[in-house]
XYZ file of C-alpha atoms in Angstrom:
405
model
C 158.550 26.779 52.640
C 157.112 23.388 53.561
C 157.908 22.131 50.060
C 161.518 23.313 50.476
C 161.838 21.546 53.844
C 160.409 18.359 52.333
C 162.941 18.486 49.486
C 165.699 19.167 51.994
C 164.704 16.131 54.081
C 164.653 13.919 50.968
C 168.089 15.142 49.928
C 169.549 14.585 53.408
C 168.066 11.093 53.615
C 169.346 10.100 50.157
C 172.864 11.470 50.827
C 173.090 9.713 54.187
C 171.736 6.341 53.024
C 173.873 6.353 49.854
C 177.037 7.091 51.849
C 176.083 4.460 54.444
C 175.628 1.775 51.803
C 179.014 2.592 50.265
C 180.657 2.457 53.701
C 179.317 -1.075 54.148
C 180.677 -2.066 50.731
C 184.072 -0.549 51.518
C 184.640 -2.348 54.838
C 185.641 -5.736 53.273
C 188.026 -3.871 50.951
C 189.683 -2.186 53.937
C 190.039 -5.556 55.681
C 191.726 -6.959 52.542
C 194.015 -3.909 52.392
C 195.302 -4.560 55.917
C 196.272 -8.111 54.961
C 197.873 -6.895 51.727
C 200.070 -4.317 53.478
C 201.167 -6.916 56.040
C 202.943 -8.821 53.237
C 205.714 -7.959 50.793
C 205.222 -5.485 47.955
C 207.110 -3.096 45.719
C 206.535 0.639 45.792
C 204.724 0.552 42.437
C 202.441 -2.248 43.644
C 201.714 -0.465 46.946
C 200.922 2.796 45.154
C 198.654 1.079 42.632
C 196.744 -0.725 45.390
C 196.433 2.541 47.360
C 194.994 4.355 44.321
C 192.391 1.663 43.706
C 191.370 1.720 47.372
C 191.341 5.508 47.719
C 189.172 5.895 44.585
C 186.376 4.073 46.443
C 186.378 6.402 49.474
C 184.688 9.583 48.053
C 181.462 7.645 47.381
C 181.286 6.774 51.098
C 181.386 10.413 52.231
C 178.091 12.066 53.161
C 178.303 15.303 51.201
C 175.672 16.998 53.388
C 177.555 16.527 56.654
C 178.244 19.851 58.345
C 181.383 18.602 60.098
C 183.431 17.102 57.315
C 184.964 13.644 57.770
C 188.675 14.513 57.899
C 189.732 10.841 58.152
C 188.015 10.041 54.843
C 189.007 13.291 53.107
C 192.697 12.814 53.947
C 192.775 9.032 53.402
C 194.478 9.149 49.988
C 197.189 11.633 51.005
C 197.794 9.940 54.386
C 198.165 6.488 52.788
C 200.521 7.726 50.075
C 202.610 9.611 52.610
C 202.987 6.504 54.805
C 203.994 4.392 51.776
C 206.553 6.996 50.630
C 208.074 7.124 54.091
C 208.378 3.330 54.234
C 210.199 3.025 50.889
C 212.339 6.095 51.577
C 213.570 4.406 54.764
C 214.440 1.268 52.774
C 216.840 3.408 50.722
C 218.308 5.558 53.484
C 218.782 2.885 56.171
C 221.587 0.970 54.346
C 223.369 4.234 53.516
C 223.155 5.347 57.126
C 224.392 1.966 58.369
C 227.354 2.126 55.947
C 228.227 5.690 57.008
C 228.126 4.793 60.661
C 230.291 1.674 60.149
C 232.839 3.621 58.093
C 233.166 6.448 60.645
C 233.366 3.978 63.550
C 236.127 1.977 61.833
C 238.076 5.129 61.066
C 237.877 6.322 64.670
C 238.928 2.943 66.068
C 241.857 2.798 63.629
C 243.122 6.222 64.784
C 242.793 5.249 68.435
C 244.705 1.992 67.760
C 247.588 4.057 66.347
C 247.720 6.028 69.595
C 246.430 9.251 68.075
C 244.214 11.683 69.952
C 240.696 11.670 68.524
C 238.666 14.762 69.406
C 235.568 13.927 67.392
C 232.742 11.493 67.872
C 230.876 9.309 65.441
C 227.495 10.773 64.576
C 224.858 8.278 65.791
C 223.124 6.420 63.020
C 219.657 7.627 62.126
C 217.695 4.626 60.924
C 213.975 3.967 60.808
C 212.221 0.875 62.130
C 210.708 -0.602 58.961
C 208.210 -2.668 60.956
C 206.881 0.499 62.586
C 206.636 2.274 59.248
C 204.709 -0.648 57.775
C 202.441 -0.537 60.837
C 201.845 3.181 60.063
C 200.539 2.210 56.611
C 198.114 -0.275 58.146
C 197.125 2.286 60.806
C 195.825 4.657 58.104
C 193.600 1.856 56.779
C 192.536 0.694 60.265
C 191.606 4.222 61.358
C 189.164 4.620 58.444
C 187.796 1.089 58.987
C 187.107 1.715 62.700
C 185.489 5.070 61.978
C 183.152 3.564 59.388
C 182.228 0.681 61.700
C 181.283 3.201 64.418
C 179.210 5.275 61.973
C 177.373 2.191 60.675
C 176.586 1.139 64.255
C 175.247 4.633 65.054
C 173.227 4.955 61.829
C 169.968 3.867 63.471
C 170.088 7.034 65.628
C 170.377 9.356 62.638
C 167.727 12.099 62.695
C 166.899 13.772 59.376
C 165.176 16.728 61.067
C 168.180 17.471 63.302
C 170.506 17.397 60.275
C 168.091 19.724 58.450
C 168.184 22.236 61.311
C 171.994 22.048 61.368
C 172.162 22.787 57.629
C 169.748 25.735 57.850
C 171.721 27.158 60.811
C 174.943 26.673 58.845
C 173.603 28.641 55.880
C 172.270 31.364 58.174
C 175.707 31.734 59.773
C 177.473 31.818 56.419
C 174.950 34.277 54.987
C 175.527 36.651 57.920
C 179.241 36.675 57.090
C 178.758 37.668 53.459
C 180.135 41.089 52.594
C 178.556 42.400 49.434
C 180.658 44.103 46.808
C 179.732 47.773 46.556
C 180.819 50.555 44.296
C 182.769 53.543 45.578
C 179.685 55.742 45.183
C 177.555 53.300 47.219
C 180.208 53.135 49.935
C 180.353 56.931 50.105
C 176.584 57.248 50.489
C 176.600 54.555 53.205
C 179.391 56.387 55.061
C 177.565 59.722 54.873
C 174.360 58.121 56.135
C 176.215 56.567 59.087
C 177.940 59.881 59.893
C 174.538 61.550 59.958
C 173.146 58.746 62.169
C 175.853 59.255 64.800
C 175.311 63.018 64.914
C 178.029 64.440 62.635
C 176.724 67.772 61.320
C 177.045 68.443 57.585
C 178.260 64.894 56.904
C 178.615 65.403 53.150
C 181.104 68.238 53.702
C 182.791 66.454 56.595
C 183.279 63.313 54.486
C 186.341 64.793 52.746
C 187.996 66.138 55.898
C 191.047 64.680 57.658
C 190.940 63.266 61.219
C 192.864 66.237 62.668
C 189.971 68.463 61.578
C 187.621 66.639 63.967
C 187.321 67.154 67.723
C 187.812 64.252 70.150
C 184.084 63.718 70.536
C 183.522 63.747 66.780
C 186.308 61.225 66.257
C 184.616 58.960 68.785
C 181.375 59.294 66.818
C 183.223 58.304 63.637
C 184.609 55.215 65.384
C 181.057 54.271 66.410
C 179.891 54.772 62.812
C 182.652 52.434 61.589
C 181.529 49.815 64.119
C 177.926 50.101 62.873
C 178.860 49.728 59.201
C 178.516 45.920 59.268
C 175.102 46.056 61.018
C 176.240 44.201 64.167
C 173.943 42.619 66.739
C 176.443 43.394 69.520
C 178.360 46.655 69.923
C 181.512 46.336 72.052
C 182.600 49.668 73.543
C 186.098 49.563 75.041
C 186.602 52.691 77.179
C 184.357 54.817 74.893
C 184.560 57.910 77.128
C 188.319 57.951 77.849
C 190.065 61.315 77.237
C 186.745 63.093 76.654
C 185.470 65.954 78.802
C 182.346 65.413 80.905
C 179.968 67.130 78.476
C 181.184 65.109 75.483
C 181.127 61.919 77.566
C 177.435 62.494 78.257
C 176.739 63.068 74.555
C 178.538 59.873 73.519
C 176.705 57.801 76.143
C 173.386 59.306 75.072
C 174.216 58.434 71.445
C 175.033 54.817 72.339
C 171.783 54.500 74.288
C 169.867 55.947 71.336
C 171.514 53.538 68.867
C 170.839 50.636 71.231
C 167.113 51.336 71.057
C 166.922 52.233 67.352
C 169.017 49.286 66.131
C 167.970 46.790 68.830
C 171.616 46.334 69.830
C 173.169 44.610 72.778
C 176.031 46.739 74.112
C 179.052 45.468 76.027
C 180.844 48.259 77.917
C 184.447 47.717 78.952
C 185.283 50.534 81.341
C 186.891 51.518 84.625
C 184.408 54.390 85.058
C 181.873 53.225 87.646
C 179.720 56.255 86.913
C 179.265 55.053 83.343
C 178.525 51.549 84.620
C 175.877 52.804 87.034
C 174.059 54.806 84.360
C 174.361 52.426 81.409
C 174.483 48.808 82.528
C 171.640 46.379 83.120
C 174.055 43.609 84.128
C 177.616 44.027 85.413
C 180.623 41.697 85.430
C 183.456 42.861 87.705
C 186.803 41.504 86.459
C 190.181 41.134 88.130
C 193.323 39.570 86.605
C 191.392 38.414 83.545
C 188.587 36.645 85.419
C 185.056 37.584 86.415
C 184.987 37.852 90.209
C 181.433 39.138 90.634
C 178.401 39.187 88.362
C 174.938 40.596 88.840
C 172.442 43.285 87.958
C 173.325 46.934 88.530
C 171.103 46.764 91.624
C 173.061 43.741 92.921
C 176.516 45.247 92.400
C 175.858 48.754 93.713
C 173.440 47.921 96.549
C 174.645 44.474 97.640
C 178.322 43.981 96.619
C 179.900 40.776 97.951
C 183.457 40.535 96.580
C 186.312 42.380 98.374
C 187.575 43.733 95.037
C 184.126 45.214 94.312
C 184.195 46.758 97.807
C 187.624 48.231 97.072
C 186.444 49.710 93.758
C 183.358 51.289 95.305
C 185.378 52.581 98.275
C 187.745 54.402 95.910
C 184.957 56.102 93.943
C 184.088 59.653 95.041
C 180.603 61.160 94.954
C 179.193 64.572 95.859
C 178.385 63.525 99.425
C 181.640 61.714 100.262
C 183.267 63.225 103.348
C 185.428 60.277 104.422
C 188.887 59.630 103.049
C 188.731 57.434 99.962
C 190.414 54.046 100.202
C 193.177 53.084 97.802
C 193.798 49.457 96.848
C 197.244 48.501 98.210
C 199.885 46.677 96.168
C 199.928 46.007 92.429
C 198.113 43.523 90.164
C 199.819 40.126 89.802
C 202.012 39.215 86.840
C 199.718 36.875 84.916
C 202.630 35.451 82.936
C 203.300 33.677 86.249
C 199.789 33.381 87.731
C 199.634 33.232 91.523
C 198.390 30.156 93.339
C 194.915 30.665 94.746
C 192.913 33.876 94.451
C 194.711 36.466 92.278
C 193.403 39.263 94.554
C 194.593 37.627 97.797
C 197.823 39.669 98.172
C 195.859 42.945 98.022
C 192.825 41.740 99.967
C 192.784 42.717 103.641
C 190.024 40.151 104.196
C 192.057 37.279 102.688
C 192.079 33.959 104.516
C 194.609 31.143 104.324
C 192.583 29.297 101.680
C 192.728 32.355 99.393
C 196.469 31.768 98.962
C 195.991 28.051 98.276
C 192.954 27.632 96.063
C 190.924 29.729 93.633
C 187.401 30.345 94.904
C 184.482 29.077 92.794
C 181.478 31.223 91.929
C 179.115 31.239 94.938
C 175.461 31.960 94.244
C 174.063 34.943 96.135
C 170.741 35.044 94.283
C 169.341 33.975 90.920
C 170.968 37.029 89.312
C 173.993 37.513 91.569
C 177.229 35.480 91.939
C 180.670 36.197 93.412
C 183.960 34.286 93.479
C 185.092 34.773 97.073
C 185.696 32.335 99.924
C 183.906 34.806 102.212
C 180.634 33.388 100.843
C 181.509 29.847 101.924
C 179.170 28.623 104.701
C 182.166 28.070 107.031
C 183.770 31.479 106.369
C 183.903 34.059 109.181
C 181.367 36.861 109.110
C 182.829 40.020 107.518
C 180.988 43.335 107.462
C 180.895 45.478 104.319
C 183.148 48.579 104.735
C 181.381 51.536 106.364
C 182.136 53.878 103.456
C 180.096 51.587 101.189
C 177.192 51.054 103.608
C 176.950 54.832 104.079
C 176.914 55.347 100.320
C 174.241 52.665 99.830
C 172.109 54.316 102.512
C 172.464 57.714 100.780
C 171.552 56.215 97.393
C 168.481 54.515 98.833
C 167.439 57.745 100.535
C 167.795 59.734 97.304
C 165.971 57.025 95.353
C 163.085 57.075 97.834
C 162.948 60.869 97.600
C 162.862 60.791 93.809
C 166.225 62.545 93.421
C 167.756 59.732 91.322
């Protein structure tokens, strides 16, 4: 491995120094090119000069750069395009001038005869040849300035940093490789995944249609599909929707099992706070496309700080709830036309004037807990958490102390 890293460093150093030396050699040529294109030339002469100049550029490109030099790579095409545009304008401008003069004379002649003229002369569309010539020189100047900046920064070049970048690049690309497999290999992989997610008799089930599977089994198949590419992160978007309580529990147990066996990180997207309470280590509460509160499960359920989090918890029933559940008034905002200030302000009974004027930043509650509400500002009035939530927190703490949960 050390030998490989040594060879890599030598290759990086050679590629960089070779490209740097060629950049230095090219700079006088670019300066000459600017003076050349300031003068007079035919299209054939301009094209020939551009070819000679552009042929020198590839040698000045560091082939081991991760972020490719687009200015250098596109130099030939950009220069030729600017030259073509300049000479095209030389042809079209006189024609356009003649057309405009002819139409103007015709219109004036008709008006002089006292005739009604109900049409206008189309404005002439001509190009500024000086600007187009400046565009040619701009292509050359842009490459010259870029190379001057790179030569000036060359003393800060770090071979080891470039080596790390290259290794990381190959690691990323390697992780994206999808190997070609035969149909038989794909079938065996599918059957193995079906077995892993708890599908009984997977070899027989393999040939069945979706309508022959129950809702819970279909959800298991979807999880198997997600696992086929060996992901590091499993994103579960409403994984328990439309499933009965028993099947929900089985699916959540399966996801927890896979998380441990495959060392996965799992992102749950759900409106079911019961699922959140049982599954999540960290919770992000979102409203109108933005995170409004973030913290551990302990933070969110035992010390909520955002009014939207209060509203969610107040609307969630449990076995001991005797009070009337609160509903969140109003409707979510139309985010095609985002509201000024806090998106939750119209539905927030604790909203202050500033909520309708300015979006709140994330205020730090603790090292693990943050919330985007002006109520956490030092100058904000003191607001008590709703009683229905404090009662629920007290019950949860009591059950936790008694070993019930």
